[in-house]
Protein backbone atom coordinates (compact mmCIF):
# COMPACT_ATOMS: atom_id res chain seq x y z
CA GLN A 1 100.10 95.10 94.64
CA VAL A 2 100.33 97.34 97.42
CA GLN A 3 100.23 96.54 101.40
CA LEU A 4 98.38 98.68 103.87
CA VAL A 5 99.22 98.92 107.25
CA GLU A 6 96.75 100.98 109.72
CA SER A 7 97.95 102.44 112.97
CA GLY A 8 96.33 104.85 115.66
CA GLY A 9 93.63 102.83 117.26
CA GLY A 10 93.08 102.53 120.85
CA LEU A 11 90.51 102.96 123.68
CA VAL A 12 89.45 106.26 123.84
CA GLN A 13 86.72 107.97 126.29
CA ALA A 14 83.48 109.37 124.49
CA GLY A 15 84.00 112.96 123.18
CA GLY A 16 87.49 112.11 122.65
CA SER A 17 90.04 112.22 119.71
CA LEU A 18 91.84 109.59 117.93
CA ARG A 19 93.88 109.71 114.66
CA LEU A 20 94.56 106.92 112.34
CA SER A 21 97.18 106.58 110.03
CA CYS A 22 97.54 104.12 106.90
CA ALA A 23 101.34 103.69 105.50
CA ALA A 24 101.21 102.14 102.18
CA SER A 25 103.91 100.34 100.40
CA GLY A 26 104.94 98.24 97.27
CA ARG A 27 103.78 100.65 95.32
CA THR A 28 102.86 104.77 95.33
CA ILE A 29 99.41 105.89 96.20
CA SER A 30 99.68 108.96 94.34
CA TYR A 31 97.06 107.91 91.43
CA TYR A 32 94.63 106.32 93.45
CA ALA A 33 91.76 106.89 95.85
CA MET A 34 91.96 106.08 99.37
CA GLY A 35 89.22 105.35 101.76
CA TRP A 36 88.29 103.85 105.25
CA PHE A 37 85.84 101.60 106.37
CA ARG A 38 84.96 99.98 109.43
CA GLN A 39 83.07 97.07 111.14
CA ALA A 40 81.56 96.32 114.19
CA PRO A 41 80.98 92.77 115.20
CA GLY A 42 78.24 90.92 113.55
CA LYS A 43 77.51 93.92 111.55
CA GLU A 44 78.43 94.42 107.57
CA ARG A 45 81.51 96.59 106.65
CA GLU A 46 80.26 100.08 106.80
CA PHE A 47 81.62 103.26 104.27
CA VAL A 48 83.51 106.04 106.64
CA ALA A 49 85.41 108.33 104.45
CA ALA A 50 87.15 108.76 100.94
CA ILE A 51 89.69 110.93 99.65
CA SER A 52 90.61 111.08 95.53
CA TYR A 53 93.68 110.93 94.57
CA ASN A 54 94.81 114.56 94.90
CA SER A 55 92.76 115.47 98.14
CA GLU A 56 90.11 117.82 96.03
CA MET A 57 87.73 115.60 96.63
CA THR A 58 86.23 113.91 100.01
CA SER A 59 83.43 111.66 100.99
CA TYR A 60 81.85 111.15 104.41
CA SER A 61 79.35 108.79 105.64
CA ASP A 62 76.66 110.77 107.22
CA SER A 63 76.97 109.43 110.62
CA VAL A 64 80.77 110.78 111.16
CA LYS A 65 80.33 114.05 108.85
CA GLY A 66 81.55 116.75 110.80
CA ARG A 67 83.32 114.80 113.27
CA PHE A 68 85.81 112.88 111.19
CA THR A 69 88.38 114.17 108.87
CA ILE A 70 90.30 112.09 106.05
CA SER A 71 93.71 113.48 104.72
CA ARG A 72 96.56 112.11 102.62
CA ASP A 73 100.39 112.75 102.25
CA ASN A 74 101.24 111.12 99.24
CA ALA A 75 105.01 112.08 99.64
CA LYS A 76 104.84 109.92 102.90
CA ASN A 77 102.55 106.91 100.93
CA THR A 78 100.12 107.68 103.97
CA VAL A 79 96.37 108.50 104.26
CA TYR A 80 94.89 109.62 108.13
CA LEU A 81 91.62 109.85 109.53
CA GLN A 82 91.21 112.46 112.40
CA MET A 83 88.03 111.38 114.35
CA ASN A 84 86.67 113.99 116.78
CA SER A 85 84.05 114.10 119.39
CA LEU A 86 84.07 109.85 119.29
CA LYS A 87 80.87 108.05 120.37
CA PRO A 88 80.55 104.83 121.16
CA GLU A 89 78.97 104.01 118.27
CA ASP A 90 82.32 104.63 116.55
CA THR A 91 83.42 101.17 118.23
CA ALA A 92 84.73 99.00 115.14
CA ILE A 93 87.32 97.59 113.35
CA TYR A 94 88.94 100.39 111.03
CA TYR A 95 89.96 99.42 107.72
CA CYS A 96 91.92 101.33 105.49
CA VAL A 97 91.14 100.53 101.68
CA THR A 98 92.44 101.69 97.77
CA ASP A 99 92.25 100.48 94.48
CA GLY A 100 88.47 102.07 94.30
CA VAL A 101 87.07 105.03 92.71
CA MET A 102 85.49 106.90 95.88
CA ALA A 103 82.73 104.33 96.19
CA THR A 104 80.81 103.46 99.56
CA VAL A 105 80.27 100.03 98.82
CA ALA A 106 83.12 97.78 100.10
CA SER A 107 83.14 95.50 97.33
CA SER A 108 84.61 98.12 95.28
CA TRP A 109 87.61 98.17 96.89
CA GLY A 110 90.46 96.16 95.75
CA SER A 111 93.00 96.38 98.46
CA TRP A 112 92.32 96.30 102.06
CA GLY A 113 94.77 96.69 105.40
CA GLN A 114 94.10 94.35 108.18
CA GLY A 115 92.42 96.76 110.36
CA THR A 116 93.04 98.56 113.40
CA GLN A 117 90.71 98.66 116.69
CA VAL A 118 89.10 101.72 117.87
CA THR A 119 86.98 101.49 120.87
CA VAL A 120 85.18 104.18 122.19
CA SER A 121 83.98 103.76 126.28
CA SER A 122 80.69 105.55 127.14
């Protein structure tokens, strides 16, 4: 059983940057893929990015590719999402996930954090 706690969200101007962190506890994340989803009000959860257990494979949605970077530090049991060139359409609650296999479908991930709000102003 793992607990995931996101942090780093906030309000940022369009074009700005933000780095989200996800701290895991309860077990090591070293053997597990990690990912990020986001959800805007009234919308379905949307895949953002995922990273393999050893950081050798990453995956991004087309909407964030080239702007966002997912990374992890297994020694610190933490995964990150660096978000650059932010757009108003990036506004959402961002969730850290694990217990999946690099899937883009939300239901394929078994463990979720509570989320952190990211708001990008025009």
